Amino acid sequence: MPKSRRPSRTARVLLPGVLAAALLTGCAQGSGGTAGTGPSASGEATPGGATPGKAASSPVGGPAPGTLLVTDFGSDTVTFVDPARGATGSVEVGTAPYGLALGADGRAWVATAEGVAVVDTAARKRLALIPYRTDTGPVTTGEYRGGGMGIALAPDGRRVYVGVNVPGGNGALEVIDTAALRVTGAVPVGRRPFDVDVSRDGAEVYATNHDSFDVTVVAAGTLEPRRVEVAPYGTEGGLGSWLKPHYAAVRPSDGRLLLPFEGERLAVVDPRTGRTEIEPMTANTHQHGVAVTAGGTLLAVGTGPIDPDADRGPSLTVRAPDGTERVYPLEGPHESVAVSRDGRTAYVTGGFTRDGSWDGLTVVDLASGDSHRLAAGSRPLGIVVL
C-alpha cells in the first residue's frame, strides 16, 4: 500500500487523491512471478478429484526438527529453511502461495491461488492440490489475487479451514475433509480473509476479513456465520483505509482474539459476545502478522510507518500477558512471525509488498533482541516451524 500522510492520529485513512493508487497497490501481499523452482514428477491419482502431486528431491529422513517452512508468494513454491544455514530446498505447490498450516502427521496445508496444496514435509513432495468450490476468477498473482489466504487446521486434524478471496466481493470460508481431500462446505465471510484461526476446542472458526473491518465467527458444527466488526479507529475511508484488521491470534487463557492496530491499539475481541476491549500498544508502526505462545506472549510484526514524520519503522513487538512490551527494531518490512519450540527465537518473514520487500527472513533472539537475516525463498509470507 503506498505511503500517505495521516490526516490525524485517530483517522488514519488515505486522502481522496491517493485512494485510487491504494486500491491498485494495496497494503499486504505483493505481486510476483509464477515460475517453478525445482524438479517435479507426476504423481498418482488422489481422492476427491484432487490434482496429483509433484515431487522435489528430498534428503533421507526428512527435515530436522526446528526446520522452517515458508510460502513463496513471489513464486509457486514452499521453501524449507534451516535456521542456521538458510534455504535447503523447495517444493512446487501452486501459484502465489499465502498461508499454511501444519498437521501433527507432518502434512502441510498451503493456500494458493489455484487450490489448497497438501505437502508431505518428510518426503518433500506435494501430495495433492484441492480445487476451491468458490469461483475466484482467473488464476493471477499479486495482493488482490483470488484464492486462498488464511488457513487453519482443526485441533482433531479432520478438517482444514481456508479463507478464499473473491476479487471485488465478499469471500468464503471453505471446509476441507483431510481424509477425503475435498471441499465439503463453504460459508460466506467478509472481504479478503487474511487470516483464519480455530478455537482451542475446535467449536468455532474465525476469519479475519481485511477489507470489511470484521471477523466472521463460524460455528464448526453448523457452519452458521456471525459478523463481528473490529474497527477501533472506525471505518472511515473504506477500502482505502490503513486501519483495517490483518491477522488475529487466539489467546490461550480465555479464547479471546488479539488483533493489533498501528502499534497503538490492541483489539481484544470476545468472539462469543462480539464485545471488543481496547488496550494500549507502544510500537507506533503499521502492524500485520501475529503469533502467540502457549504462555500467552503475543508477537506482532510492524511493517513500517504510515506517516514517516510521525510513526516509527519496522519492528517486532513482544507483549507479555500483563501488557508490558519490548519493541525490537527490524531492517525493512516484514509480514508474518513464528516462534521456536523453546520460545527463545522468533522468525519473521520478509515477503511484504511495500518498498523494501526482500527474499528472506529475520531471526530474532527474544531475550536480547539481537537479529540476523537468512535467505529464504521468493518473497516468503507464511511460516511454520516443523
CSV table of C-alpha atoms in Angstrom, one decimal:
chain,number,residue,atom,x,y,z
A,1,MET,CA,0.0,0.0,0.0
A,2,PRO,CA,1.5,3.4,-0.9
A,3,LYS,CA,2.6,5.6,1.9
A,4,SER,CA,0.5,8.7,2.7
A,5,ARG,CA,0.5,11.3,5.4
A,6,ARG,CA,-2.2,10.7,8.0
A,7,PRO,CA,-4.8,13.4,8.5
A,8,SER,CA,-4.6,12.7,12.3
A,9,ARG,CA,-3.6,10.2,14.9
A,10,THR,CA,-7.2,8.9,15.2
A,11,ALA,CA,-8.2,8.9,11.5
A,12,ARG,CA,-5.6,7.0,9.5
A,13,VAL,CA,-7.3,6.9,6.1
A,14,LEU,CA,-5.9,7.7,2.7
A,15,LEU,CA,-6.6,11.1,1.3
A,16,PRO,CA,-9.0,11.1,-1.6
A,17,GLY,CA,-6.3,12.0,-4.1
A,18,VAL,CA,-4.4,8.7,-3.4
A,19,LEU,CA,-7.3,6.4,-2.9
A,20,ALA,CA,-7.1,5.1,-6.5
A,21,ALA,CA,-3.4,4.2,-6.0
A,22,ALA,CA,-4.2,2.4,-2.8
A,23,LEU,CA,-6.8,0.2,-4.4
A,24,LEU,CA,-4.3,-0.7,-7.1
A,25,THR,CA,-1.3,-1.5,-4.9
A,26,GLY,CA,-2.8,-2.5,-1.6
A,27,CYS,CA,-1.0,-2.9,1.8
A,28,ALA,CA,-0.5,-6.6,2.4
A,29,GLN,CA,1.0,-9.1,0.0
A,30,GLY,CA,2.7,-8.3,-3.3
A,31,SER,CA,2.7,-9.4,-6.9
A,32,GLY,CA,5.2,-11.9,-8.2
A,33,GLY,CA,6.0,-14.4,-10.9
A,34,THR,CA,4.8,-17.9,-11.1
A,35,ALA,CA,7.9,-19.8,-12.2
A,36,GLY,CA,8.7,-23.1,-10.5
A,37,THR,CA,12.0,-23.6,-8.7
A,38,GLY,CA,12.6,-27.3,-8.5
A,39,PRO,CA,12.3,-30.6,-10.3
A,40,SER,CA,8.9,-32.2,-10.5
A,41,ALA,CA,7.3,-35.5,-11.5
A,42,SER,CA,3.8,-36.7,-12.0
A,43,GLY,CA,2.1,-38.5,-9.1
A,44,GLU,CA,-0.7,-41.0,-8.9
A,45,ALA,CA,-4.4,-40.0,-8.8
A,46,THR,CA,-5.6,-38.7,-5.4
A,47,PRO,CA,-9.1,-39.0,-3.8
A,48,GLY,CA,-11.9,-36.5,-4.3
A,49,GLY,CA,-10.8,-35.2,-7.7
A,50,ALA,CA,-7.6,-33.5,-6.3
A,51,THR,CA,-4.8,-32.9,-8.7
A,52,PRO,CA,-1.9,-35.4,-8.5
A,53,GLY,CA,1.2,-34.2,-6.6
A,54,LYS,CA,4.6,-33.0,-7.8
A,55,ALA,CA,7.7,-34.1,-6.0
A,56,ALA,CA,11.1,-32.4,-5.3
A,57,SER,CA,14.3,-34.1,-4.3
A,58,SER,CA,14.2,-35.0,-0.6
A,59,PRO,CA,17.0,-35.8,1.9
A,60,VAL,CA,17.0,-39.1,3.7
A,61,GLY,CA,15.0,-38.9,6.9
A,62,GLY,CA,13.2,-35.6,6.0
A,63,PRO,CA,13.8,-32.2,7.6
A,64,ALA,CA,15.3,-31.9,11.0
A,65,PRO,CA,13.1,-30.7,13.9
A,66,GLY,CA,13.1,-26.9,14.0
A,67,THR,CA,13.3,-26.6,10.2
A,68,LEU,CA,11.2,-23.8,8.9
A,69,LEU,CA,8.7,-23.9,6.1
A,70,VAL,CA,7.7,-20.7,4.3
A,71,THR,CA,5.3,-19.9,1.4
A,72,ASP,CA,6.9,-18.2,-1.6
A,73,PHE,CA,4.3,-15.6,-2.5
A,74,GLY,CA,6.6,-14.4,-5.3
A,75,SER,CA,6.7,-17.8,-6.9
A,76,ASP,CA,4.7,-21.1,-6.8
A,77,THR,CA,6.7,-23.0,-4.1
A,78,VAL,CA,7.2,-23.5,-0.4
A,79,THR,CA,10.8,-23.5,0.8
A,80,PHE,CA,12.4,-25.4,3.6
A,81,VAL,CA,14.8,-23.3,5.7
A,82,ASP,CA,17.5,-24.4,8.1
A,83,PRO,CA,17.5,-21.6,10.8
A,84,ALA,CA,21.3,-21.8,10.9
A,85,ARG,CA,22.1,-22.1,7.2
A,86,GLY,CA,19.2,-20.8,5.2
A,87,ALA,CA,17.1,-22.3,2.4
A,88,THR,CA,17.6,-26.1,1.8
A,89,GLY,CA,15.1,-26.8,-1.0
A,90,SER,CA,11.7,-26.1,-2.4
A,91,VAL,CA,8.5,-27.9,-3.5
A,92,GLU,CA,6.2,-26.6,-6.2
A,93,VAL,CA,2.7,-26.2,-4.7
A,94,GLY,CA,0.7,-23.7,-6.9
A,95,THR,CA,0.5,-20.1,-7.9
A,96,ALA,CA,1.2,-17.4,-5.2
A,97,PRO,CA,1.0,-19.4,-2.0
A,98,TYR,CA,-0.1,-17.4,1.0
A,99,GLY,CA,-0.9,-19.0,4.4
A,100,LEU,CA,0.0,-22.5,5.6
A,101,ALA,CA,-1.0,-24.8,8.4
A,102,LEU,CA,0.9,-27.8,9.8
A,103,GLY,CA,-0.6,-31.1,11.0
A,104,ALA,CA,0.7,-33.5,13.6
A,105,ASP,CA,1.2,-36.0,10.8
A,106,GLY,CA,3.7,-33.8,9.1
A,107,ARG,CA,1.4,-32.7,6.3
A,108,ALA,CA,1.4,-29.0,5.5
A,109,TRP,CA,-1.7,-27.4,4.0
A,110,VAL,CA,-0.9,-24.5,1.8
A,111,ALA,CA,-3.4,-21.9,0.5
A,112,THR,CA,-2.5,-21.0,-3.1
A,113,ALA,CA,-4.3,-19.1,-5.9
A,114,GLU,CA,-5.2,-22.4,-7.5
A,115,GLY,CA,-6.3,-24.5,-4.5
A,116,VAL,CA,-5.1,-25.9,-1.3
A,117,ALA,CA,-1.9,-27.9,-1.7
A,118,VAL,CA,-1.1,-30.8,0.6
A,119,VAL,CA,2.7,-31.3,1.2
A,120,ASP,CA,4.4,-34.3,2.8
A,121,THR,CA,7.1,-32.4,4.7
A,122,ALA,CA,9.2,-35.5,5.4
A,123,ALA,CA,9.3,-36.6,1.8
A,124,ARG,CA,9.3,-33.0,0.5
A,125,LYS,CA,6.5,-33.9,-2.0
A,126,ARG,CA,3.2,-32.3,-3.0
A,127,LEU,CA,0.6,-35.0,-2.5
A,128,ALA,CA,-2.5,-33.2,-3.9
A,129,LEU,CA,-3.9,-29.9,-5.0
A,130,ILE,CA,-7.5,-29.5,-3.8
A,131,PRO,CA,-9.5,-27.0,-6.0
A,132,TYR,CA,-11.8,-24.4,-4.4
A,133,ARG,CA,-15.6,-24.7,-4.6
A,134,THR,CA,-15.9,-20.9,-4.8
A,135,ASP,CA,-15.4,-19.2,-8.2
A,136,THR,CA,-12.4,-16.9,-7.8
A,137,GLY,CA,-11.9,-16.0,-11.4
A,138,PRO,CA,-8.7,-16.4,-13.4
A,139,VAL,CA,-5.6,-17.5,-11.6
A,140,THR,CA,-3.4,-14.5,-11.0
A,141,THR,CA,-0.6,-13.2,-8.7
A,142,GLY,CA,-0.4,-10.1,-6.5
A,143,GLU,CA,-2.1,-8.8,-3.4
A,144,TYR,CA,-5.6,-8.9,-4.8
A,145,ARG,CA,-5.4,-12.3,-6.5
A,146,GLY,CA,-8.2,-14.7,-5.9
A,147,GLY,CA,-7.9,-17.9,-4.0
A,148,GLY,CA,-6.8,-19.0,-0.6
A,149,MET,CA,-5.4,-16.6,2.0
A,150,GLY,CA,-5.6,-17.5,5.7
A,151,ILE,CA,-5.8,-21.2,6.6
A,152,ALA,CA,-6.0,-23.3,9.8
A,153,LEU,CA,-6.4,-26.9,10.9
A,154,ALA,CA,-9.0,-28.2,13.3
A,155,PRO,CA,-7.5,-29.5,16.6
A,156,ASP,CA,-8.5,-33.1,15.8
A,157,GLY,CA,-6.9,-32.8,12.3
A,158,ARG,CA,-10.0,-33.8,10.5
A,159,ARG,CA,-10.8,-30.5,8.8
A,160,VAL,CA,-8.9,-27.6,7.2
A,161,TYR,CA,-10.5,-24.2,7.0
A,162,VAL,CA,-9.3,-21.8,4.3
A,163,GLY,CA,-10.3,-18.2,3.7
A,164,VAL,CA,-10.9,-17.7,0.0
A,165,ASN,CA,-10.7,-14.3,-1.6
A,166,VAL,CA,-13.1,-13.3,-4.4
A,167,PRO,CA,-11.7,-10.3,-6.1
A,168,GLY,CA,-14.1,-7.3,-5.9
A,169,GLY,CA,-16.5,-9.0,-3.5
A,170,ASN,CA,-17.0,-10.9,-0.3
A,171,GLY,CA,-15.0,-14.1,0.3
A,172,ALA,CA,-15.8,-17.6,1.6
A,173,LEU,CA,-14.6,-19.9,4.3
A,174,GLU,CA,-14.2,-23.4,2.7
A,175,VAL,CA,-14.0,-26.6,4.7
A,176,ILE,CA,-11.8,-29.4,3.6
A,177,ASP,CA,-12.1,-33.0,4.7
A,178,THR,CA,-8.4,-34.0,5.4
A,179,ALA,CA,-9.0,-37.7,4.7
A,180,ALA,CA,-11.1,-37.4,1.6
A,181,LEU,CA,-9.0,-34.4,0.3
A,182,ARG,CA,-12.1,-32.5,-0.9
A,183,VAL,CA,-14.1,-29.4,0.0
A,184,THR,CA,-17.2,-30.4,2.0
A,185,GLY,CA,-18.7,-26.9,2.8
A,186,ALA,CA,-18.4,-23.2,2.1
A,187,VAL,CA,-19.6,-20.3,4.3
A,188,PRO,CA,-19.8,-16.6,3.2
A,189,VAL,CA,-17.4,-14.3,5.0
A,190,GLY,CA,-16.1,-10.7,4.6
A,191,ARG,CA,-13.7,-9.2,2.1
A,192,ARG,CA,-10.2,-10.6,1.8
A,193,PRO,CA,-9.9,-13.1,4.6
A,194,PHE,CA,-6.3,-12.5,5.5
A,195,ASP,CA,-6.3,-14.9,8.5
A,196,VAL,CA,-8.2,-17.9,9.7
A,197,ASP,CA,-8.0,-19.3,13.3
A,198,VAL,CA,-9.7,-22.0,15.2
A,199,SER,CA,-10.8,-22.0,18.9
A,200,ARG,CA,-8.8,-24.4,21.1
A,201,ASP,CA,-11.8,-26.7,21.5
A,202,GLY,CA,-12.5,-26.7,17.7
A,203,ALA,CA,-16.0,-25.4,18.2
A,204,GLU,CA,-15.5,-22.1,16.3
A,205,VAL,CA,-13.6,-20.8,13.4
A,206,TYR,CA,-12.6,-17.1,12.9
A,207,ALA,CA,-12.0,-15.5,9.6
A,208,THR,CA,-10.3,-12.1,9.8
A,209,ASN,CA,-11.5,-10.0,6.9
A,210,HIS,CA,-9.2,-7.1,6.0
A,211,ASP,CA,-11.4,-5.1,3.7
A,212,SER,CA,-14.7,-5.3,5.6
A,213,PHE,CA,-13.3,-4.3,9.1
A,214,ASP,CA,-14.6,-7.5,10.7
A,215,VAL,CA,-14.2,-11.1,11.9
A,216,THR,CA,-16.6,-13.8,10.8
A,217,VAL,CA,-17.3,-16.2,13.6
A,218,VAL,CA,-18.3,-19.6,12.2
A,219,ALA,CA,-19.8,-22.4,14.3
A,220,ALA,CA,-17.8,-25.5,13.3
A,221,GLY,CA,-20.8,-27.9,13.8
A,222,THR,CA,-23.4,-26.0,11.8
A,223,LEU,CA,-21.3,-23.6,9.7
A,224,GLU,CA,-23.5,-20.8,10.8
A,225,PRO,CA,-21.7,-17.4,10.4
A,226,ARG,CA,-21.8,-14.4,12.6
A,227,ARG,CA,-20.2,-11.0,11.8
A,228,VAL,CA,-18.2,-9.1,14.5
A,229,GLU,CA,-17.0,-5.6,13.5
A,230,VAL,CA,-13.4,-4.9,14.6
A,231,ALA,CA,-12.7,-1.2,13.8
A,232,PRO,CA,-11.0,0.6,16.8
A,233,TYR,CA,-10.4,3.6,14.6
A,234,GLY,CA,-13.8,3.4,12.8
A,235,THR,CA,-14.4,2.5,9.2
A,236,GLU,CA,-13.8,5.9,7.5
A,237,GLY,CA,-12.0,5.6,4.2
A,238,GLY,CA,-13.4,2.2,3.4
A,239,LEU,CA,-11.2,0.2,1.0
A,240,GLY,CA,-8.6,2.9,1.1
A,241,SER,CA,-8.2,2.9,4.9
A,242,TRP,CA,-5.0,1.7,6.5
A,243,LEU,CA,-6.9,1.0,9.7
A,244,LYS,CA,-8.2,-2.5,8.9
A,245,PRO,CA,-7.7,-5.8,10.7
A,246,HIS,CA,-5.0,-8.0,9.3
A,247,TYR,CA,-4.2,-11.1,11.5
A,248,ALA,CA,-5.5,-12.4,14.8
A,249,ALA,CA,-4.2,-14.7,17.5
A,250,VAL,CA,-6.4,-16.8,19.9
A,251,ARG,CA,-5.3,-16.0,23.5
A,252,PRO,CA,-4.7,-19.3,25.3
A,253,SER,CA,-6.0,-18.2,28.6
A,254,ASP,CA,-9.6,-17.3,27.6
A,255,GLY,CA,-10.0,-17.8,23.9
A,256,ARG,CA,-10.3,-14.1,23.1
A,257,LEU,CA,-8.9,-12.8,19.8
A,258,LEU,CA,-6.0,-10.4,19.8
A,259,LEU,CA,-5.7,-8.0,16.8
A,260,PRO,CA,-3.0,-5.3,16.9
A,261,PHE,CA,-3.6,-2.0,15.1
A,262,GLU,CA,-0.8,0.5,14.3
A,263,GLY,CA,1.3,-0.3,17.3
A,264,GLU,CA,-1.1,1.9,19.3
A,265,ARG,CA,-4.2,-0.2,20.0
A,266,LEU,CA,-4.8,-3.9,20.7
A,267,ALA,CA,-8.3,-5.0,20.0
A,268,VAL,CA,-9.3,-7.8,22.4
A,269,VAL,CA,-12.4,-9.5,21.0
A,270,ASP,CA,-14.7,-11.9,22.8
A,271,PRO,CA,-16.0,-13.9,19.8
A,272,ARG,CA,-18.9,-15.3,21.8
A,273,THR,CA,-20.4,-11.9,22.8
A,274,GLY,CA,-18.9,-9.8,20.0
A,275,ARG,CA,-17.6,-7.2,22.5
A,276,THR,CA,-14.2,-5.6,21.9
A,277,GLU,CA,-11.9,-4.0,24.5
A,278,ILE,CA,-9.0,-1.8,23.5
A,279,GLU,CA,-5.6,-1.9,25.3
A,280,PRO,CA,-2.7,0.5,24.5
A,281,MET,CA,0.3,-0.6,22.5
A,282,THR,CA,3.7,1.2,22.1
A,283,ALA,CA,5.4,0.4,18.8
A,284,ASN,CA,3.7,3.1,16.8
A,285,THR,CA,4.0,1.3,13.4
A,286,HIS,CA,1.6,-0.3,10.9
A,287,GLN,CA,1.2,-3.9,12.1
A,288,HIS,CA,0.4,-7.1,10.3
A,289,GLY,CA,1.4,-10.7,11.3
A,290,VAL,CA,1.0,-12.1,14.8
A,291,ALA,CA,1.8,-15.2,16.8
A,292,VAL,CA,1.1,-16.2,20.4
A,293,THR,CA,3.0,-18.6,22.7
A,294,ALA,CA,1.4,-21.2,24.9
A,295,GLY,CA,2.1,-18.9,27.8
A,296,GLY,CA,0.2,-16.0,26.3
A,297,THR,CA,3.1,-13.8,25.0
A,298,LEU,CA,2.0,-12.0,21.8
A,299,LEU,CA,4.3,-11.2,19.0
A,300,ALA,CA,3.3,-8.6,16.4
A,301,VAL,CA,5.1,-7.6,13.2
A,302,GLY,CA,5.4,-3.9,12.5
A,303,THR,CA,5.8,-3.2,8.8
A,304,GLY,CA,6.8,0.4,9.0
A,305,PRO,CA,5.3,3.9,9.2
A,306,ILE,CA,2.1,5.2,7.5
A,307,ASP,CA,3.3,8.8,8.1
A,308,PRO,CA,7.2,8.8,8.2
A,309,ASP,CA,7.1,12.1,10.1
A,310,ALA,CA,5.1,10.7,13.0
A,311,ASP,CA,5.5,6.9,13.0
A,312,ARG,CA,8.3,4.5,13.7
A,313,GLY,CA,9.8,2.0,11.4
A,314,PRO,CA,9.5,-1.8,11.1
A,315,SER,CA,9.7,-3.7,14.3
A,316,LEU,CA,8.8,-6.8,16.3
A,317,THR,CA,6.7,-6.2,19.4
A,318,VAL,CA,6.9,-8.8,22.2
A,319,ARG,CA,4.0,-8.3,24.5
A,320,ALA,CA,3.8,-10.2,27.8
A,321,PRO,CA,0.4,-11.3,29.2
A,322,ASP,CA,0.5,-8.4,31.7
A,323,GLY,CA,0.7,-5.9,28.8
A,324,THR,CA,4.3,-4.9,29.1
A,325,GLU,CA,6.1,-4.7,25.8
A,326,ARG,CA,9.5,-4.9,24.3
A,327,VAL,CA,9.9,-3.4,20.8
A,328,TYR,CA,12.8,-4.7,18.7
A,329,PRO,CA,13.6,-2.7,15.5
A,330,LEU,CA,13.8,-4.6,12.2
A,331,GLU,CA,15.6,-3.7,9.0
A,332,GLY,CA,12.9,-3.3,6.3
A,333,PRO,CA,9.3,-4.5,6.2
A,334,HIS,CA,8.2,-8.0,7.2
A,335,GLU,CA,4.9,-9.9,7.2
A,336,SER,CA,4.5,-12.9,9.4
A,337,VAL,CA,6.1,-14.4,12.5
A,338,ALA,CA,6.6,-17.9,14.1
A,339,VAL,CA,8.3,-18.8,17.3
A,340,SER,CA,10.8,-21.7,18.0
A,341,ARG,CA,9.6,-24.6,20.1
A,342,ASP,CA,11.6,-23.4,23.1
A,343,GLY,CA,10.2,-19.9,22.9
A,344,ARG,CA,13.6,-18.3,22.6
A,345,THR,CA,13.7,-17.3,18.9
A,346,ALA,CA,11.3,-15.6,16.5
A,347,TYR,CA,11.4,-16.0,12.7
A,348,VAL,CA,9.9,-13.0,10.8
A,349,THR,CA,9.3,-13.3,7.1
A,350,GLY,CA,10.4,-10.5,4.7
A,351,GLY,CA,7.8,-11.1,2.0
A,352,PHE,CA,5.9,-7.8,2.4
A,353,THR,CA,4.8,-5.9,-0.7
A,354,ARG,CA,5.7,-2.3,0.1
A,355,ASP,CA,9.1,-0.8,-0.7
A,356,GLY,CA,11.9,-2.9,0.7
A,357,SER,CA,10.3,-6.3,0.4
A,358,TRP,CA,13.0,-9.0,0.2
A,359,ASP,CA,13.6,-12.7,-0.2
A,360,GLY,CA,14.4,-13.9,3.3
A,361,LEU,CA,13.6,-13.8,6.9
A,362,THR,CA,15.0,-12.2,10.1
A,363,VAL,CA,15.9,-14.4,13.1
A,364,VAL,CA,15.4,-12.6,16.4
A,365,ASP,CA,16.7,-13.6,19.8
A,366,LEU,CA,13.8,-12.8,22.0
A,367,ALA,CA,15.9,-12.3,25.2
A,368,SER,CA,18.3,-9.8,23.7
A,369,GLY,CA,16.7,-8.5,20.5
A,370,ASP,CA,19.8,-9.4,18.5
A,371,SER,CA,18.9,-10.4,15.0
A,372,HIS,CA,20.3,-11.6,11.7
A,373,ARG,CA,19.0,-12.3,8.2
A,374,LEU,CA,18.7,-15.5,6.2
A,375,ALA,CA,17.9,-16.0,2.6
A,376,ALA,CA,14.6,-17.9,2.3
A,377,GLY,CA,12.7,-18.4,-0.9
A,378,SER,CA,10.9,-15.8,-3.0
A,379,ARG,CA,9.0,-13.1,-1.0
A,380,PRO,CA,8.3,-15.5,1.9
A,381,LEU,CA,5.0,-14.8,3.5
A,382,GLY,CA,3.5,-17.6,5.7
A,383,ILE,CA,5.8,-19.6,8.1
A,384,VAL,CA,5.6,-22.6,10.4
A,385,VAL,CA,8.2,-24.5,12.5
A,386,LEU,CA,8.4,-28.2,11.6
